[in-house]
């Protein structure tokens, strides 16, 4: 397989992971904290919200670091990236249920679709790494 095609799948996956971390990881909580009416309407304990923010920051940082490793085309990082993307999607489902009271809403569907797309590119890139 040509090196250009090998890079294509992993570079796309890396960019999508980076965007997922920024848009869904950080942007979601910035949007949440900006809405004072939403914060007042939450019936969740403050400690749970703080824990959710800390876990989100940790996952976002892990996805940033892993996306750099995926861009460098390391097989170790592609496997870690698949696990992190799945973990990020599960975290958002649980977070939506605990804080918002909805297990699946529009933002969680976006996360699931984005995760499936990213994992598809990671698997395609991982298969091309095996062939070269």
Tab-separated table of N, CA and C in Angstrom:
chain	number	residue	atom	x	y	z
A	1	UNK	N	0.841	-1.166	0.000
A	1	UNK	CA	0.000	0.000	0.000
A	1	UNK	C	0.891	1.235	0.000
A	2	UNK	N	0.482	2.246	-0.727
A	2	UNK	CA	1.274	3.461	-0.841
A	2	UNK	C	1.277	4.219	0.488
A	3	UNK	N	2.405	4.838	0.826
A	3	UNK	CA	2.468	5.596	2.080
A	3	UNK	C	1.451	6.735	2.151
A	4	UNK	N	1.129	7.312	0.998
A	4	UNK	CA	0.170	8.412	0.990
A	4	UNK	C	-1.205	7.933	1.446
A	5	UNK	N	-1.634	6.760	0.979
A	5	UNK	CA	-2.928	6.232	1.385
A	5	UNK	C	-2.896	5.784	2.843
A	6	UNK	N	-1.763	5.253	3.270
A	6	UNK	CA	-1.623	4.827	4.652
A	6	UNK	C	-1.835	6.014	5.584
A	7	UNK	N	-1.256	7.131	5.243
A	7	UNK	CA	-1.380	8.329	6.064
A	7	UNK	C	-2.792	8.907	5.998
A	8	UNK	N	-3.454	8.742	4.882
A	8	UNK	CA	-4.751	9.366	4.692
A	8	UNK	C	-5.745	8.947	5.772
A	9	UNK	N	-5.891	7.652	6.012
A	9	UNK	CA	-6.870	7.181	6.992
A	9	UNK	C	-6.519	7.637	8.407
A	10	UNK	N	-5.260	7.510	8.762
A	10	UNK	CA	-4.850	7.875	10.113
A	10	UNK	C	-4.839	9.386	10.315
A	11	UNK	N	-4.511	10.146	9.278
A	11	UNK	CA	-4.539	11.605	9.399
A	11	UNK	C	-5.972	12.117	9.556
A	12	UNK	N	-6.889	11.527	8.823
A	12	UNK	CA	-8.302	11.906	8.960
A	12	UNK	C	-8.800	11.537	10.354
A	13	UNK	N	-8.472	10.331	10.808
A	13	UNK	CA	-8.894	9.903	12.141
A	13	UNK	C	-8.302	10.801	13.217
A	14	UNK	N	-7.048	11.184	13.047
A	14	UNK	CA	-6.394	12.058	14.018
A	14	UNK	C	-7.069	13.425	14.073
A	15	UNK	N	-7.365	13.982	12.927
A	15	UNK	CA	-8.051	15.273	12.885
A	15	UNK	C	-9.445	15.212	13.488
A	16	UNK	N	-10.165	14.136	13.206
A	16	UNK	CA	-11.500	13.980	13.775
A	16	UNK	C	-11.446	13.786	15.292
A	17	UNK	N	-10.441	13.050	15.761
A	17	UNK	CA	-10.289	12.882	17.209
A	17	UNK	C	-9.988	14.216	17.872
A	18	UNK	N	-9.129	14.999	17.260
A	18	UNK	CA	-8.786	16.315	17.791
A	18	UNK	C	-10.033	17.203	17.852
A	19	UNK	N	-10.819	17.184	16.774
A	19	UNK	CA	-12.051	17.972	16.741
A	19	UNK	C	-13.064	17.463	17.759
A	20	UNK	N	-13.159	16.152	17.914
A	20	UNK	CA	-14.066	15.582	18.916
A	20	UNK	C	-13.686	16.048	20.308
A	21	UNK	N	-12.406	16.072	20.583
A	21	UNK	CA	-11.954	16.525	21.892
A	21	UNK	C	-12.279	17.989	22.136
A	22	UNK	N	-12.082	18.823	21.132
A	22	UNK	CA	-12.354	20.257	21.297
A	22	UNK	C	-13.853	20.533	21.340
A	23	UNK	N	-14.551	20.059	20.343
A	23	UNK	CA	-15.962	20.408	20.208
A	23	UNK	C	-16.816	19.747	21.290
A	24	UNK	N	-16.658	18.460	21.462
A	24	UNK	CA	-17.522	17.750	22.396
A	24	UNK	C	-16.980	17.764	23.817
A	25	UNK	N	-15.685	17.709	23.968
A	25	UNK	CA	-15.113	17.648	25.304
A	25	UNK	C	-15.105	18.978	26.020
A	26	UNK	N	-14.553	19.990	25.390
A	26	UNK	CA	-14.432	21.289	26.032
A	26	UNK	C	-15.638	22.171	25.707
A	27	UNK	N	-16.034	22.188	24.466
A	27	UNK	CA	-17.133	23.053	24.046
A	27	UNK	C	-18.453	22.746	24.715
A	28	UNK	N	-18.708	21.485	24.991
A	28	UNK	CA	-19.954	21.120	25.652
A	28	UNK	C	-20.070	21.706	27.043
A	29	UNK	N	-18.982	21.656	27.790
A	29	UNK	CA	-19.030	22.204	29.145
A	29	UNK	C	-18.969	23.724	29.152
A	30	UNK	N	-18.309	24.325	28.183
A	30	UNK	CA	-18.328	25.786	28.094
A	30	UNK	C	-19.752	26.254	27.794
A	31	UNK	N	-20.414	25.567	26.890
A	31	UNK	CA	-21.797	25.901	26.572
A	31	UNK	C	-22.698	25.661	27.776
A	32	UNK	N	-22.468	24.580	28.493
A	32	UNK	CA	-23.262	24.248	29.668
A	32	UNK	C	-23.099	25.302	30.760
A	33	UNK	N	-21.870	25.702	31.031
A	33	UNK	CA	-21.614	26.669	32.099
A	33	UNK	C	-22.034	28.089	31.717
A	34	UNK	N	-22.196	28.353	30.440
A	34	UNK	CA	-22.594	29.672	29.982
A	34	UNK	C	-24.098	29.909	30.160
A	35	UNK	N	-24.874	28.846	30.267
A	35	UNK	CA	-26.325	28.938	30.372
A	35	UNK	C	-26.733	28.931	31.847
A	36	UNK	N	-26.982	30.107	32.416
A	36	UNK	CA	-27.286	30.195	33.847
A	36	UNK	C	-28.635	29.568	34.183
A	37	UNK	N	-29.580	29.557	33.256
A	37	UNK	CA	-30.878	28.952	33.523
A	37	UNK	C	-30.775	27.429	33.587
A	38	UNK	N	-29.906	26.879	32.766
A	38	UNK	CA	-29.720	25.430	32.764
A	38	UNK	C	-29.071	24.964	34.064
A	39	UNK	N	-28.068	25.705	34.518
A	39	UNK	CA	-27.391	25.351	35.770
A	39	UNK	C	-28.368	25.377	36.935
A	40	UNK	N	-29.259	26.369	36.964
A	40	UNK	CA	-30.231	26.471	38.053
A	40	UNK	C	-31.260	25.341	37.997
A	41	UNK	N	-31.513	24.788	36.816
A	41	UNK	CA	-32.528	23.753	36.666
A	41	UNK	C	-32.012	22.346	36.941
A	42	UNK	N	-30.706	22.187	37.078
A	42	UNK	CA	-30.136	20.856	37.306
A	42	UNK	C	-30.433	20.406	38.729
A	43	UNK	N	-30.946	19.194	38.859
A	43	UNK	CA	-31.248	18.628	40.170
A	43	UNK	C	-30.173	17.663	40.622
A	44	UNK	N	-28.970	17.857	40.168
A	44	UNK	CA	-27.863	16.964	40.458
A	44	UNK	C	-26.957	17.596	41.502
A	45	UNK	N	-26.347	16.761	42.295
A	45	UNK	CA	-25.426	17.239	43.314
A	45	UNK	C	-24.221	17.901	42.654
A	46	UNK	N	-23.694	18.951	43.268
A	46	UNK	CA	-22.581	19.702	42.703
A	46	UNK	C	-21.329	18.842	42.539
A	47	UNK	N	-21.146	17.899	43.452
A	47	UNK	CA	-19.981	17.022	43.378
A	47	UNK	C	-20.007	16.175	42.102
A	48	UNK	N	-21.191	15.756	41.685
A	48	UNK	CA	-21.320	14.975	40.452
A	48	UNK	C	-20.956	15.821	39.240
A	49	UNK	N	-21.351	17.078	39.245
A	49	UNK	CA	-21.016	17.966	38.132
A	49	UNK	C	-19.508	18.202	38.076
A	50	UNK	N	-18.882	18.423	39.226
A	50	UNK	CA	-17.430	18.612	39.274
A	50	UNK	C	-16.712	17.363	38.786
A	51	UNK	N	-17.173	16.190	39.216
A	51	UNK	CA	-16.562	14.927	38.765
A	51	UNK	C	-16.721	14.765	37.260
A	52	UNK	N	-17.879	15.122	36.733
A	52	UNK	CA	-18.105	15.015	35.286
A	52	UNK	C	-17.168	15.947	34.515
A	53	UNK	N	-16.964	17.147	35.029
A	53	UNK	CA	-16.065	18.097	34.368
A	53	UNK	C	-14.628	17.574	34.410
A	54	UNK	N	-14.197	17.048	35.555
A	54	UNK	CA	-12.831	16.528	35.664
A	54	UNK	C	-12.594	15.331	34.751
A	55	UNK	N	-13.559	14.426	34.677
A	55	UNK	CA	-13.419	13.271	33.789
A	55	UNK	C	-13.394	13.732	32.334
A	56	UNK	N	-14.208	14.719	32.001
A	56	UNK	CA	-14.218	15.242	30.640
A	56	UNK	C	-12.878	15.872	30.276
A	57	UNK	N	-12.290	16.618	31.205
A	57	UNK	CA	-10.984	17.223	30.952
A	57	UNK	C	-9.926	16.143	30.774
A	58	UNK	N	-9.965	15.108	31.600
A	58	UNK	CA	-9.013	14.004	31.483
A	58	UNK	C	-9.158	13.294	30.140
A	59	UNK	N	-10.391	12.966	29.756
A	59	UNK	CA	-10.607	12.279	28.477
A	59	UNK	C	-10.211	13.157	27.298
A	60	UNK	N	-10.501	14.451	27.382
A	60	UNK	CA	-10.129	15.360	26.309
A	60	UNK	C	-8.614	15.420	26.151
A	61	UNK	N	-7.894	15.525	27.272
A	61	UNK	CA	-6.424	15.542	27.212
A	61	UNK	C	-5.885	14.234	26.656
A	62	UNK	N	-6.470	13.115	27.078
A	62	UNK	CA	-6.027	11.815	26.570
A	62	UNK	C	-6.284	11.687	25.074
A	63	UNK	N	-7.404	12.201	24.612
A	63	UNK	CA	-7.710	12.141	23.175
A	63	UNK	C	-6.755	13.038	22.391
A	64	UNK	N	-6.412	14.221	22.923
A	64	UNK	CA	-5.433	15.084	22.251
A	64	UNK	C	-4.094	14.376	22.102
A	65	UNK	N	-3.595	13.804	23.179
A	65	UNK	CA	-2.297	13.122	23.149
A	65	UNK	C	-2.335	11.929	22.204
A	66	UNK	N	-3.408	11.169	22.269
A	66	UNK	CA	-3.532	9.992	21.406
A	66	UNK	C	-3.673	10.391	19.943
A	67	UNK	N	-4.353	11.505	19.668
A	67	UNK	CA	-4.490	11.932	18.267
A	67	UNK	C	-3.136	12.299	17.674
A	68	UNK	N	-2.235	12.827	18.491
A	68	UNK	CA	-0.880	13.116	18.007
A	68	UNK	C	-0.149	11.809	17.693
A	69	UNK	N	-0.300	10.812	18.551
A	69	UNK	CA	0.311	9.505	18.302
A	69	UNK	C	-0.263	8.829	17.067
A	70	UNK	N	-1.557	8.989	16.846
A	70	UNK	CA	-2.185	8.419	15.645
A	70	UNK	C	-1.656	9.131	14.405
A	71	UNK	N	-1.478	10.444	14.491
A	71	UNK	CA	-0.932	11.187	13.362
A	71	UNK	C	0.480	10.723	13.026
A	72	UNK	N	1.233	10.311	14.034
A	72	UNK	CA	2.586	9.779	13.829
A	72	UNK	C	2.567	8.338	13.334
A	73	UNK	N	1.383	7.762	13.194
A	73	UNK	CA	1.153	6.423	12.647
A	73	UNK	C	1.758	5.321	13.504
A	74	UNK	N	1.536	5.418	14.784
A	74	UNK	CA	1.975	4.394	15.719
A	74	UNK	C	0.835	3.403	15.944
A	75	UNK	N	1.132	2.118	15.771
A	75	UNK	CA	0.099	1.092	15.937
A	75	UNK	C	-0.399	1.050	17.377
A	76	UNK	N	0.487	1.293	18.328
A	76	UNK	CA	0.106	1.293	19.735
A	76	UNK	C	-0.953	2.370	20.000
A	77	UNK	N	-0.773	3.529	19.393
A	77	UNK	CA	-1.717	4.616	19.615
A	77	UNK	C	-3.039	4.396	18.891
A	78	UNK	N	-3.044	3.685	17.776
A	78	UNK	CA	-4.321	3.438	17.099
A	78	UNK	C	-5.215	2.540	17.940
A	79	UNK	N	-4.632	1.558	18.593
A	79	UNK	CA	-5.427	0.678	19.466
A	79	UNK	C	-5.913	1.455	20.682
A	80	UNK	N	-5.052	2.294	21.246
A	80	UNK	CA	-5.452	3.131	22.381
A	80	UNK	C	-6.536	4.123	21.964
A	81	UNK	N	-6.433	4.638	20.761
A	81	UNK	CA	-7.413	5.606	20.276
A	81	UNK	C	-8.787	4.979	20.143
A	82	UNK	N	-8.852	3.756	19.657
A	82	UNK	CA	-10.138	3.070	19.541
A	82	UNK	C	-10.770	2.929	20.922
A	83	UNK	N	-9.975	2.519	21.897
A	83	UNK	CA	-10.490	2.366	23.263
A	83	UNK	C	-10.941	3.709	23.841
A	84	UNK	N	-10.169	4.768	23.602
A	84	UNK	CA	-10.537	6.084	24.130
A	84	UNK	C	-11.795	6.641	23.493
A	85	UNK	N	-11.959	6.438	22.205
A	85	UNK	CA	-13.153	6.945	21.532
A	85	UNK	C	-14.393	6.213	22.032
A	86	UNK	N	-14.285	4.912	22.233
A	86	UNK	CA	-15.404	4.153	22.800
A	86	UNK	C	-15.700	4.633	24.216
A	87	UNK	N	-14.652	4.836	25.009
A	87	UNK	CA	-14.814	5.331	26.376
A	87	UNK	C	-15.443	6.717	26.391
A	88	UNK	N	-15.059	7.572	25.462
A	88	UNK	CA	-15.623	8.919	25.373
A	88	UNK	C	-17.115	8.859	25.057
A	89	UNK	N	-17.512	7.984	24.146
A	89	UNK	CA	-18.933	7.849	23.801
A	89	UNK	C	-19.736	7.308	24.985
A	90	UNK	N	-19.185	6.317	25.671
A	90	UNK	CA	-19.881	5.754	26.844
A	90	UNK	C	-19.981	6.805	27.945
A	91	UNK	N	-18.906	7.554	28.157
A	91	UNK	CA	-18.926	8.612	29.173
A	91	UNK	C	-20.020	9.633	28.872
A	92	UNK	N	-20.158	10.032	27.621
A	92	UNK	CA	-21.180	11.022	27.275
A	92	UNK	C	-22.586	10.471	27.450
A	93	UNK	N	-22.783	9.183	27.189
A	93	UNK	CA	-24.093	8.578	27.432
A	93	UNK	C	-24.424	8.584	28.924
A	94	UNK	N	-23.474	8.157	29.734
A	94	UNK	CA	-23.685	8.125	31.184
A	94	UNK	C	-23.854	9.539	31.726
A	95	UNK	N	-23.038	10.453	31.255
A	95	UNK	CA	-23.118	11.842	31.690
A	95	UNK	C	-24.476	12.446	31.348
A	96	UNK	N	-24.969	12.185	30.164
A	96	UNK	CA	-26.286	12.681	29.775
A	96	UNK	C	-27.395	12.118	30.640
A	97	UNK	N	-27.253	10.862	31.018
A	97	UNK	CA	-28.273	10.247	31.872
A	97	UNK	C	-28.219	10.790	33.290
A	98	UNK	N	-27.025	10.942	33.846
A	98	UNK	CA	-26.903	11.388	35.234
A	98	UNK	C	-27.234	12.866	35.404
A	99	UNK	N	-26.808	13.705	34.478
A	99	UNK	CA	-27.011	15.145	34.639
A	99	UNK	C	-28.316	15.611	34.006
A	100	UNK	N	-28.582	15.169	32.803
A	100	UNK	CA	-29.769	15.648	32.103
A	100	UNK	C	-30.994	14.763	32.296
A	101	UNK	N	-30.793	13.534	32.710
A	101	UNK	CA	-31.910	12.617	32.890
A	101	UNK	C	-32.331	11.922	31.605
A	102	UNK	N	-31.589	12.142	30.514
A	102	UNK	CA	-31.885	11.501	29.229
A	102	UNK	C	-30.707	10.611	28.864
A	103	UNK	N	-30.995	9.361	28.541
A	103	UNK	CA	-29.916	8.466	28.165
A	103	UNK	C	-29.427	8.769	26.763
A	104	UNK	N	-30.342	8.981	25.836
A	104	UNK	CA	-29.961	9.300	24.458
A	104	UNK	C	-30.697	10.572	24.047
A	105	UNK	N	-29.940	11.575	23.663
A	105	UNK	CA	-30.501	12.787	23.095
A	105	UNK	C	-29.709	13.131	21.836
A	106	UNK	N	-29.963	14.299	21.267
A	106	UNK	CA	-29.314	14.660	20.004
A	106	UNK	C	-27.797	14.706	20.106
A	107	UNK	N	-27.282	15.272	21.196
A	107	UNK	CA	-25.824	15.375	21.322
A	107	UNK	C	-25.186	14.003	21.486
A	108	UNK	N	-25.850	13.088	22.167
A	108	UNK	CA	-25.306	11.736	22.303
A	108	UNK	C	-25.343	10.979	20.982
A	109	UNK	N	-26.355	11.226	20.174
A	109	UNK	CA	-26.395	10.596	18.845
A	109	UNK	C	-25.251	11.113	17.976
A	110	UNK	N	-24.958	12.411	18.092
A	110	UNK	CA	-23.828	12.972	17.349
A	110	UNK	C	-22.527	12.329	17.805
A	111	UNK	N	-22.370	12.149	19.115
A	111	UNK	CA	-21.171	11.494	19.651
A	111	UNK	C	-21.032	10.067	19.141
A	112	UNK	N	-22.122	9.334	19.104
A	112	UNK	CA	-22.080	7.940	18.655
A	112	UNK	C	-21.715	7.861	17.176
A	113	UNK	N	-22.327	8.711	16.358
A	113	UNK	CA	-22.021	8.709	14.918
A	113	UNK	C	-20.565	9.121	14.687
A	114	UNK	N	-20.107	10.160	15.397
A	114	UNK	CA	-18.710	10.595	15.254
A	114	UNK	C	-17.758	9.493	15.706
A	115	UNK	N	-18.099	8.797	16.777
A	115	UNK	CA	-17.255	7.702	17.264
A	115	UNK	C	-17.170	6.569	16.257
A	116	UNK	N	-18.284	6.234	15.640
A	116	UNK	CA	-18.290	5.166	14.635
A	116	UNK	C	-17.426	5.558	13.433
A	117	UNK	N	-17.530	6.803	13.004
A	117	UNK	CA	-16.723	7.267	11.869
A	117	UNK	C	-15.240	7.243	12.217
A	118	UNK	N	-14.898	7.745	13.403
A	118	UNK	CA	-13.489	7.768	13.817
A	118	UNK	C	-12.937	6.358	13.951
A	119	UNK	N	-13.694	5.472	14.565
A	119	UNK	CA	-13.232	4.092	14.726
A	119	UNK	C	-13.066	3.415	13.375
A	120	UNK	N	-13.946	3.711	12.421
A	120	UNK	CA	-13.812	3.140	11.076
A	120	UNK	C	-12.501	3.576	10.429
A	121	UNK	N	-12.187	4.866	10.511
A	121	UNK	CA	-10.926	5.352	9.950
A	121	UNK	C	-9.723	4.769	10.688
A	122	UNK	N	-9.829	4.629	12.005
A	122	UNK	CA	-8.729	4.039	12.766
A	122	UNK	C	-8.494	2.586	12.380
A	123	UNK	N	-9.570	1.842	12.188
A	123	UNK	CA	-9.421	0.431	11.796
A	123	UNK	C	-8.855	0.315	10.387
A	124	UNK	N	-9.317	1.181	9.477
A	124	UNK	CA	-8.764	1.164	8.117
A	124	UNK	C	-7.283	1.521	8.144
A	125	UNK	N	-6.934	2.527	8.927
A	125	UNK	CA	-5.532	2.909	9.052
A	125	UNK	C	-4.696	1.831	9.712
A	126	UNK	N	-5.258	1.165	10.708
A	126	UNK	CA	-4.544	0.074	11.377
A	126	UNK	C	-4.312	-1.091	10.420
A	127	UNK	N	-5.300	-1.381	9.583
A	127	UNK	CA	-5.125	-2.450	8.589
A	127	UNK	C	-4.054	-2.090	7.575
A	128	UNK	N	-3.970	-0.825	7.188
A	128	UNK	CA	-2.923	-0.439	6.236
A	128	UNK	C	-1.545	-0.463	6.905
A	129	UNK	N	-1.490	-0.193	8.215
A	129	UNK	CA	-0.202	-0.308	8.916
A	129	UNK	C	0.284	-1.752	8.934
A	130	UNK	N	-0.645	-2.692	9.068
A	130	UNK	CA	-0.265	-4.113	9.075
A	130	UNK	C	0.276	-4.567	7.723
A	131	UNK	N	-0.265	-3.988	6.643
A	131	UNK	CA	0.128	-4.407	5.299
A	131	UNK	C	1.492	-3.862	4.888
A	132	UNK	N	1.931	-2.784	5.533
A	132	UNK	CA	3.218	-2.206	5.119
A	132	UNK	C	4.345	-2.659	6.008
